[in-house]
Amino acid sequence: MSMNLIEKDRVATINPLKTCQPLGAMWAVTGISRAVPLVHGSQGCSAFVRYCLSRHFREPSEIAVTSLHEDAAVFGGRKNLVEGIQNVAIRLKPDFIGVITTCSSEIIGDDVIGFIKTAKGELKEKIGEEAVEKIKIIPISTPSFVETHLKGYDNTIKALADYVAEPSQPNEKINIIPGMVNPGDIREIKHMLRLMDIESIVLADISDPFDAPLRPSTTEYKPYYPKGGTTVDEIVDSANSVGTISLTKYAGSGALSLEKKYNVPAELGPIPIGVRNTDQFLRNLKKLTGQDIPDSILDERGLLIDSMADVASRYLFDKTVAIYGDPEITSGIARFVGELGMEPKLVLTGSKSQEFVKDIEKVAKETGAEIDTMIDQDLRSMEVYLKDNPVDLMIGGSDARLMAKENDIPLVRVGYPVYDRVGYHRRPIVGYNGGIQLMDLITNTVLEKYYEPEHWKLQQ
Ligand code: SF4
């Protein structure tokens, strides 16, 4: 029925719901084939992110750092970056180096573009012009003291559009900017594209690098680089696609840049979580590519609707939910739980986005729910809220696991980060198949908490 925006009433942040921009940049660069994220900052800026990514994906995370110390804070980080680029280029022979700035290099005001030029000039003398030209080295500006990890991701995809994409011949492909979703989600998106017979360029495809097969080292793969990822040639070719769909409007700058520079039409969001959003994603695909939606996809939709009919009114109706996390995933889940007959009572994000407020207003109208909404807030705000406004279920990442336990509220883990359970990065929550998986997860959690041990008798 209505959306009630609850303002933040303190300055300090306690248990933040966001991390800094470079994490999003390192995430995106890892999705590029034979790429090295080179963090221009102090060691902690890469060590912290490597730890966070590894515990979520349970994969090694290879990230280089220019290792700035006190002298760089005074004299600048030129020497570190110029030498760092050369070390990475000579030792690892990558196709792509993304130079990611941090708090320190942004505040010092390092001329990253100039330093890259200098490094390339010196490299030419060491490994030859041809070898240097083969490596794309691009600056990615991620001032960490503003916005969130999602903005860092967005800035990276925009840098790919601005520095790497080049127009040539039309390619009949669709660009997909997945946002910070899991490998399982990207695989589900690719599955839908296959069913529609659409070729795609995923900017950038973390599905294999962050969920890579463990195989004996062969001559086929270099030991350092994981299999998969979007190739530099594909990124170059993204300027020739029939359109770009960014699954999140909160990270759509790359799509808008491709539209402005190369007339590649852009559609931003919504993330295909639940029925309505997935329908819209398919409509966008059809509009941009002209491809029809095949029976096989309509069957998948039918399976989701059938499963919803089985459980929604019996087990889920009227259950209240608190949802927290990144804005697109949070608003997508709020709409989906509304479709399931549940009541999204609180939605909370660490991002300061008025777009998010508008999205939740729409969800409130569609579902008829009264939704308390918090933007630019932290998990402490949710903790305080829940003391007076208990809910039946929480949906979000692992960071609120202790709060869930203390308040005796069951927690459904989704999104990033999930580090106290395994396998969640493989399970899709997008598309009709992802909808079934998410709904089953929600239903089984509700059954275990509110219906055990008698619920099965209701069916006799
Ligand atoms: S907030 Fe700044 S100093 Fe801290 S890890 Fe991020 S980039 Fe580094």
Coordinates of C-alpha atoms and ligand atoms in Angstrom, one line a residue:
M1 CA 0.0 0.0 0.0
S2 CA 2.7 2.5 0.9
M3 CA 6.4 2.9 1.4
N4 CA 7.8 4.5 4.5
L5 CA 11.4 5.8 4.3
I6 CA 13.2 5.6 7.6
E7 CA 16.1 8.1 7.8
K8 CA 19.4 7.3 9.4
D9 CA 19.6 8.9 12.8
R10 CA 23.4 8.7 13.5
V11 CA 26.7 9.4 11.8
A12 CA 28.7 6.3 12.7
T13 CA 28.3 3.1 10.7
I14 CA 28.0 -0.2 12.7
N15 CA 28.2 -3.4 10.8
P16 CA 28.2 -1.9 7.3
L17 CA 26.1 -3.3 4.5
K18 CA 28.6 -2.3 1.9
T19 CA 32.3 -2.4 1.2
C20 CA 34.6 -0.2 -0.8
Q21 CA 34.6 0.5 -4.6
P22 CA 37.8 -1.5 -5.4
L23 CA 36.1 -4.8 -4.4
G24 CA 33.6 -4.3 -7.2
A25 CA 36.4 -3.5 -9.7
M26 CA 38.4 -6.6 -8.7
W27 CA 35.3 -8.7 -9.1
A28 CA 34.7 -7.4 -12.6
V29 CA 38.3 -7.6 -13.8
T30 CA 38.4 -11.3 -12.6
G31 CA 35.6 -11.9 -15.2
I32 CA 38.0 -11.0 -18.0
S33 CA 40.0 -13.8 -19.6
R34 CA 43.8 -13.7 -18.8
A35 CA 43.3 -10.5 -16.8
V36 CA 45.1 -9.2 -13.7
P37 CA 43.5 -6.7 -11.4
L38 CA 46.4 -4.4 -10.3
V39 CA 45.4 -2.4 -7.2
H40 CA 47.1 0.9 -6.9
G41 CA 47.1 1.3 -3.2
S42 CA 48.3 -0.3 0.1
Q43 CA 48.6 -4.0 0.6
G44 CA 45.5 -4.2 2.8
C45 CA 43.3 -2.9 0.0
S46 CA 44.0 -6.1 -2.0
A47 CA 44.5 -8.5 0.9
F48 CA 41.1 -7.7 2.4
V49 CA 39.3 -8.1 -0.9
R50 CA 41.1 -11.4 -1.7
Y51 CA 40.0 -12.7 1.6
C52 CA 36.4 -11.6 1.1
L53 CA 36.2 -13.0 -2.4
S54 CA 37.8 -16.3 -1.5
R55 CA 35.6 -17.0 1.4
H56 CA 32.4 -16.3 -0.7
F57 CA 33.4 -18.2 -3.9
R58 CA 35.8 -20.7 -2.2
E59 CA 38.2 -20.1 -5.1
P60 CA 41.7 -18.5 -5.1
S61 CA 41.6 -14.9 -5.9
E62 CA 44.7 -13.6 -7.8
I63 CA 45.1 -9.8 -7.3
A64 CA 48.3 -7.7 -7.7
V65 CA 49.0 -4.6 -5.7
T66 CA 51.4 -1.7 -6.1
S67 CA 52.0 -1.7 -2.3
L68 CA 52.0 1.9 -1.4
H69 CA 53.8 3.0 1.8
E70 CA 54.4 6.3 3.6
D71 CA 56.9 7.6 1.0
A72 CA 54.2 7.2 -1.7
A73 CA 51.8 9.2 0.4
V74 CA 54.3 12.1 0.3
F75 CA 56.0 11.7 -3.1
G76 CA 53.2 9.9 -5.1
G77 CA 52.9 6.4 -6.3
R78 CA 54.5 6.8 -9.8
K79 CA 57.4 4.5 -9.2
N80 CA 55.3 1.8 -7.7
L81 CA 52.7 1.8 -10.5
V82 CA 55.2 2.0 -13.3
E83 CA 57.3 -0.9 -11.9
G84 CA 54.2 -2.8 -10.9
I85 CA 52.7 -2.7 -14.5
Q86 CA 56.0 -3.9 -15.9
N87 CA 56.4 -6.7 -13.4
V88 CA 52.9 -8.0 -14.1
A89 CA 53.3 -7.7 -17.9
I90 CA 56.7 -9.5 -18.0
R91 CA 56.0 -12.2 -15.4
L92 CA 52.4 -13.0 -16.0
K93 CA 52.0 -12.1 -19.7
P94 CA 48.3 -11.1 -19.4
D95 CA 45.9 -9.9 -22.1
F96 CA 44.5 -7.3 -19.8
I97 CA 45.6 -5.2 -16.7
G98 CA 43.0 -3.2 -14.9
V99 CA 44.7 -0.5 -12.8
I100 CA 42.3 0.0 -9.9
T101 CA 42.7 3.1 -7.7
T102 CA 42.1 3.2 -4.0
C103 CA 41.6 5.8 -1.2
S104 CA 45.3 6.6 -1.0
S105 CA 46.1 6.9 -4.8
E106 CA 42.9 9.0 -5.3
I107 CA 43.7 11.3 -2.4
I108 CA 47.4 11.7 -3.5
G109 CA 46.0 12.6 -6.9
D110 CA 48.2 10.2 -8.9
D111 CA 48.2 10.7 -12.7
V112 CA 47.3 7.1 -13.4
I113 CA 46.7 7.6 -17.1
G114 CA 50.2 9.3 -17.4
F115 CA 51.9 6.6 -15.4
I116 CA 50.4 3.9 -17.6
K117 CA 51.8 5.7 -20.6
T118 CA 55.2 5.9 -19.0
A119 CA 55.1 2.2 -18.1
K120 CA 54.1 1.2 -21.6
G121 CA 57.0 3.3 -23.0
E122 CA 59.5 1.6 -20.8
L123 CA 58.0 -1.8 -21.5
K124 CA 58.4 -1.4 -25.2
E125 CA 62.2 -1.2 -24.7
K126 CA 62.1 -4.5 -22.7
I127 CA 59.6 -6.7 -24.5
G128 CA 59.0 -5.0 -27.8
E129 CA 56.2 -2.8 -29.2
E130 CA 54.1 -5.7 -30.5
A131 CA 54.0 -7.5 -27.2
V132 CA 53.1 -4.3 -25.4
E133 CA 50.3 -3.4 -27.8
K134 CA 48.8 -6.9 -27.2
I135 CA 48.1 -6.0 -23.5
K136 CA 45.2 -3.8 -22.8
I137 CA 46.1 -1.7 -19.8
I138 CA 43.3 0.6 -18.6
P139 CA 42.7 2.9 -15.6
I140 CA 39.8 2.2 -13.4
S141 CA 38.9 5.0 -11.0
T142 CA 37.5 3.7 -7.8
P143 CA 37.6 6.4 -5.1
S144 CA 36.6 4.2 -2.1
F145 CA 35.4 7.0 0.2
V146 CA 32.3 7.5 -1.8
E147 CA 29.4 5.1 -2.7
T148 CA 29.8 1.3 -2.5
H149 CA 31.4 -1.8 -4.1
L150 CA 28.7 -1.8 -6.7
K151 CA 29.8 1.6 -8.0
G152 CA 33.4 0.2 -8.3
Y153 CA 31.9 -2.6 -10.5
D154 CA 29.9 0.0 -12.5
N155 CA 33.0 2.1 -13.0
T156 CA 34.9 -0.9 -14.3
I157 CA 32.3 -1.9 -16.9
K158 CA 32.2 1.8 -18.0
A159 CA 36.0 1.8 -18.4
L160 CA 35.7 -1.3 -20.6
A161 CA 33.1 0.5 -22.8
D162 CA 35.2 3.7 -22.9
Y163 CA 38.7 2.3 -23.3
V164 CA 38.3 -1.1 -24.9
A165 CA 35.2 -1.3 -27.1
E166 CA 35.7 -0.4 -30.7
P167 CA 33.1 -0.3 -33.5
S168 CA 33.6 -2.4 -36.7
Q169 CA 31.1 -4.8 -38.2
P170 CA 27.6 -5.6 -36.7
N171 CA 27.8 -8.9 -34.8
E172 CA 24.1 -9.7 -34.0
K173 CA 25.1 -10.4 -30.4
I174 CA 23.6 -9.0 -27.2
N175 CA 25.7 -7.5 -24.4
I176 CA 24.8 -8.6 -20.9
I177 CA 26.1 -6.7 -17.9
P178 CA 25.1 -9.1 -15.1
G179 CA 26.0 -6.9 -12.1
M180 CA 27.4 -8.5 -8.9
V181 CA 25.5 -11.8 -9.2
N182 CA 26.9 -15.3 -8.7
P183 CA 28.3 -17.7 -11.2
G184 CA 25.1 -19.8 -11.0
D185 CA 23.1 -16.7 -12.0
I186 CA 25.3 -16.0 -15.0
R187 CA 25.0 -19.6 -16.1
E188 CA 21.2 -19.4 -15.8
I189 CA 21.1 -16.2 -17.9
K190 CA 23.3 -18.0 -20.6
H191 CA 20.9 -20.9 -20.4
M192 CA 17.9 -18.7 -21.3
L193 CA 19.9 -17.0 -24.1
R194 CA 20.8 -20.4 -25.5
L195 CA 17.1 -21.4 -25.5
M196 CA 16.3 -18.2 -27.4
D197 CA 19.2 -18.8 -29.8
I198 CA 20.9 -15.6 -28.9
E199 CA 24.7 -15.1 -28.9
S200 CA 26.0 -12.9 -26.1
I201 CA 29.0 -11.0 -24.8
V202 CA 28.9 -11.0 -21.0
L203 CA 30.6 -7.9 -19.5
A204 CA 32.3 -9.5 -17.5
D205 CA 31.8 -13.2 -17.1
I206 CA 32.9 -14.4 -13.6
S207 CA 31.0 -17.7 -13.9
D208 CA 34.1 -19.8 -14.7
P209 CA 36.9 -17.8 -13.0
F210 CA 35.0 -17.8 -9.7
D211 CA 33.7 -21.4 -10.0
A212 CA 36.5 -23.1 -11.9
P213 CA 37.0 -26.8 -12.5
L214 CA 39.9 -28.3 -10.6
R215 CA 41.9 -30.2 -13.2
P216 CA 45.5 -31.4 -13.4
S217 CA 47.6 -28.7 -15.0
T218 CA 48.0 -29.3 -18.7
T219 CA 49.5 -27.4 -21.5
E220 CA 46.0 -26.3 -22.3
Y221 CA 45.7 -23.8 -19.4
K222 CA 48.4 -21.7 -17.9
P223 CA 48.5 -22.4 -14.2
Y224 CA 48.0 -18.8 -13.2
Y225 CA 44.8 -18.0 -15.1
P226 CA 41.5 -19.7 -14.5
K227 CA 39.5 -21.1 -17.4
G228 CA 36.9 -18.8 -19.0
G229 CA 36.1 -15.2 -18.6
T230 CA 35.2 -12.7 -21.3
T231 CA 38.1 -12.3 -23.8
V232 CA 39.5 -8.9 -24.7
D233 CA 38.4 -9.5 -28.4
E234 CA 34.8 -9.9 -27.1
I235 CA 35.0 -6.7 -25.1
V236 CA 36.3 -4.9 -28.2
D237 CA 33.4 -6.3 -30.2
S238 CA 30.8 -5.2 -27.6
A239 CA 30.6 -1.9 -29.6
N240 CA 29.0 -3.8 -32.5
S241 CA 26.2 -5.6 -30.6
V242 CA 22.4 -5.2 -31.2
G243 CA 21.9 -4.0 -27.7
T244 CA 23.1 -4.1 -24.1
I245 CA 21.0 -5.3 -21.1
S246 CA 22.3 -4.4 -17.7
L247 CA 20.6 -6.6 -15.2
T248 CA 20.9 -3.8 -12.7
K249 CA 20.1 -0.1 -13.3
Y250 CA 22.4 0.6 -10.4
A251 CA 25.4 -0.4 -12.5
G252 CA 24.3 0.6 -16.0
S253 CA 26.9 3.3 -16.9
G254 CA 28.7 0.9 -19.3
A255 CA 25.5 0.2 -21.2
L256 CA 24.7 4.0 -21.4
S257 CA 28.3 4.7 -22.6
L258 CA 28.0 2.1 -25.4
E259 CA 24.7 3.6 -26.3
K260 CA 26.0 7.2 -26.4
K261 CA 29.3 6.4 -28.2
Y262 CA 28.3 3.6 -30.5
N263 CA 24.5 3.7 -30.8
V264 CA 24.1 0.3 -29.0
P265 CA 20.6 0.5 -27.5
A266 CA 20.6 0.0 -23.7
E267 CA 18.0 -1.5 -21.3
L268 CA 18.7 -1.1 -17.6
G269 CA 17.1 -3.7 -15.2
P270 CA 15.2 -5.1 -13.7
I271 CA 17.1 -8.1 -12.5
P272 CA 15.2 -11.2 -13.5
I273 CA 14.2 -12.4 -10.0
G274 CA 10.7 -13.7 -9.8
V275 CA 8.0 -13.9 -12.5
R276 CA 7.3 -10.3 -13.3
N277 CA 11.0 -9.3 -13.6
T278 CA 12.0 -12.4 -15.6
D279 CA 9.1 -11.6 -18.0
Q280 CA 10.4 -8.1 -18.4
F281 CA 14.0 -9.4 -19.1
L282 CA 12.6 -11.7 -21.8
R283 CA 10.6 -8.8 -23.3
N284 CA 13.8 -6.7 -23.4
L285 CA 15.7 -9.6 -25.1
K286 CA 12.9 -10.0 -27.7
K287 CA 12.8 -6.2 -28.3
L288 CA 16.5 -5.9 -28.9
T289 CA 17.2 -9.1 -30.8
G290 CA 13.8 -9.8 -32.5
Q291 CA 14.0 -13.4 -31.3
D292 CA 10.8 -15.1 -30.1
I293 CA 10.4 -16.6 -26.7
P294 CA 10.3 -20.4 -27.3
D295 CA 8.0 -23.0 -25.7
S296 CA 10.9 -24.4 -23.6
I297 CA 11.1 -21.1 -21.7
L298 CA 7.3 -20.8 -21.4
D299 CA 7.4 -24.3 -19.8
E300 CA 10.0 -23.2 -17.3
R301 CA 7.8 -20.2 -16.5
G302 CA 4.9 -22.6 -16.1
L303 CA 6.9 -24.8 -13.7
L304 CA 7.6 -21.8 -11.5
I305 CA 3.9 -20.7 -11.5
D306 CA 2.8 -24.3 -10.7
S307 CA 5.3 -24.5 -7.8
M308 CA 4.2 -21.1 -6.5
A309 CA 0.6 -22.3 -6.5
D310 CA 1.6 -25.4 -4.6
V311 CA 3.2 -23.6 -1.7
A312 CA 2.4 -19.9 -1.6
S313 CA -1.1 -19.9 -0.1
R314 CA -0.5 -23.0 2.1
Y315 CA 2.8 -22.1 3.8
L316 CA 4.0 -18.6 2.8
F317 CA 1.0 -16.3 2.8
D318 CA 1.3 -13.3 5.1
K319 CA 4.7 -14.2 6.5
T320 CA 6.6 -11.0 7.1
V321 CA 10.1 -10.6 5.7
A322 CA 13.2 -8.3 6.2
I323 CA 15.4 -8.1 3.1
Y324 CA 18.8 -6.5 3.0
G325 CA 21.8 -6.2 0.6
D326 CA 22.6 -4.7 -2.7
P327 CA 19.8 -2.6 -4.1
E328 CA 18.9 -4.5 -7.3
I329 CA 18.8 -7.9 -5.6
T330 CA 17.0 -6.6 -2.6
S331 CA 14.3 -4.9 -4.7
G332 CA 14.0 -8.0 -6.9
I333 CA 13.5 -10.2 -3.9
A334 CA 11.0 -7.8 -2.4
R335 CA 8.9 -8.1 -5.6
F336 CA 9.2 -11.9 -5.7
V337 CA 8.2 -12.4 -2.0
G338 CA 5.2 -10.2 -2.8
E339 CA 4.4 -12.5 -5.7
L340 CA 4.6 -15.4 -3.2
G341 CA 2.0 -13.8 -1.0
M342 CA 4.5 -12.8 1.7
E343 CA 4.8 -9.3 3.1
P344 CA 8.1 -7.5 2.5
K345 CA 8.1 -5.5 5.8
L346 CA 11.6 -4.1 5.8
V347 CA 14.0 -3.5 2.9
L348 CA 17.4 -2.2 3.6
T349 CA 20.4 -1.3 1.5
G350 CA 23.8 0.3 2.2
S351 CA 23.5 2.2 -1.0
K352 CA 22.2 5.8 -1.0
S353 CA 19.9 5.6 -4.0
Q354 CA 16.7 7.4 -4.7
E355 CA 16.1 5.0 -7.5
F356 CA 15.9 2.3 -4.9
V357 CA 13.2 4.3 -3.1
K358 CA 11.2 4.6 -6.3
D359 CA 11.6 0.8 -6.9
I360 CA 10.3 -0.1 -3.5
E361 CA 7.4 2.4 -3.9
K362 CA 6.4 0.4 -7.0
V363 CA 6.7 -2.9 -5.1
A364 CA 4.5 -1.5 -2.3
K365 CA 1.8 -0.6 -4.8
E366 CA 1.9 -4.0 -6.6
T367 CA 1.9 -6.1 -3.4
G368 CA -0.4 -3.9 -1.3
A369 CA 2.2 -4.1 1.5
E370 CA 3.4 -1.4 3.9
I371 CA 7.1 -1.4 3.4
D372 CA 9.6 0.2 5.7
T373 CA 12.6 1.2 3.6
M374 CA 16.1 2.2 4.7
I375 CA 18.8 3.5 2.3
D376 CA 22.5 4.3 3.2
Q377 CA 22.0 2.3 6.4
D378 CA 23.8 -0.5 8.2
L379 CA 23.0 -3.8 9.9
R380 CA 22.8 -2.1 13.3
S381 CA 19.7 -0.2 12.0
M382 CA 18.1 -3.5 11.1
E383 CA 19.0 -4.9 14.5
V384 CA 17.3 -1.9 16.3
Y385 CA 14.3 -2.1 14.0
L386 CA 13.7 -5.8 14.6
K387 CA 13.6 -5.4 18.4
D388 CA 10.3 -3.5 18.0
N389 CA 9.1 -5.0 14.7
P390 CA 9.8 -8.7 14.6
V391 CA 9.5 -10.5 11.3
D392 CA 9.0 -14.1 10.3
L393 CA 12.0 -14.4 8.0
M394 CA 15.2 -12.6 7.0
I395 CA 16.7 -12.8 3.5
G396 CA 20.2 -11.5 2.8
G397 CA 23.9 -12.3 3.2
S398 CA 25.8 -14.0 6.0
D399 CA 26.7 -10.8 7.9
A400 CA 23.4 -10.8 9.7
R401 CA 23.6 -14.5 10.8
L402 CA 24.2 -13.7 14.5
M403 CA 21.4 -11.2 14.5
A404 CA 19.1 -13.8 13.1
K405 CA 20.2 -16.3 15.7
E406 CA 19.8 -13.8 18.6
N407 CA 16.3 -12.8 17.4
D408 CA 15.3 -16.4 16.6
I409 CA 14.4 -15.5 13.1
P410 CA 15.2 -18.0 10.3
L411 CA 17.7 -16.6 7.7
V412 CA 17.6 -17.4 3.9
R413 CA 21.0 -16.7 2.5
V414 CA 21.2 -15.0 -0.9
G415 CA 23.5 -12.6 -2.8
Y416 CA 27.0 -11.6 -1.6
P417 CA 28.5 -12.3 0.8
V418 CA 27.6 -15.9 1.9
Y419 CA 30.5 -17.4 3.7
D420 CA 29.0 -19.5 6.5
R421 CA 27.3 -22.0 4.1
V422 CA 28.6 -23.7 1.0
G423 CA 27.3 -23.9 -2.6
Y424 CA 25.2 -20.7 -2.7
H425 CA 27.3 -19.1 -5.4
R426 CA 26.4 -22.0 -7.6
R427 CA 22.6 -21.8 -7.1
P428 CA 20.9 -19.3 -9.4
I429 CA 18.1 -17.0 -8.0
V430 CA 17.5 -15.4 -11.5
G431 CA 15.3 -16.6 -14.2
Y432 CA 12.3 -19.0 -13.8
N433 CA 14.6 -21.9 -12.7
G434 CA 16.3 -19.6 -10.2
G435 CA 12.9 -18.6 -9.0
I436 CA 12.0 -22.2 -8.2
Q437 CA 15.3 -22.7 -6.4
L438 CA 14.8 -19.5 -4.3
M439 CA 11.2 -20.3 -3.5
D440 CA 12.1 -23.9 -2.4
L441 CA 14.8 -22.5 -0.2
I442 CA 12.3 -20.0 1.4
T443 CA 9.6 -22.5 1.8
N444 CA 11.8 -25.2 3.3
T445 CA 13.2 -22.6 5.8
V446 CA 9.6 -21.6 6.7
L447 CA 8.5 -25.2 7.0
E448 CA 11.4 -26.0 9.3
K449 CA 10.8 -23.1 11.6
Y450 CA 7.0 -22.7 11.7
Y451 CA 5.5 -26.1 10.7
E452 CA 7.7 -28.8 12.0
P453 CA 7.0 -31.6 12.8
E454 CA 3.4 -31.6 11.9
H455 CA 3.1 -30.0 8.5
W456 CA 3.3 -33.1 6.4
K457 CA 0.1 -34.4 8.1
L458 CA -1.8 -31.5 6.6
Q459 CA -1.5 -33.2 3.3
Q460 CA -3.0 -36.5 4.4
Ligands
SF4_1 S1 38.4 1.7 2.1 FE1 40.2 2.5 1.1 S2 42.0 2.0 2.4 FE2 40.2 0.6 3.0 S3 40.5 -1.2 1.7 FE3 39.1 0.2 0.6 S4 40.5 1.3 -0.8 FE4 41.8 0.4 0.8

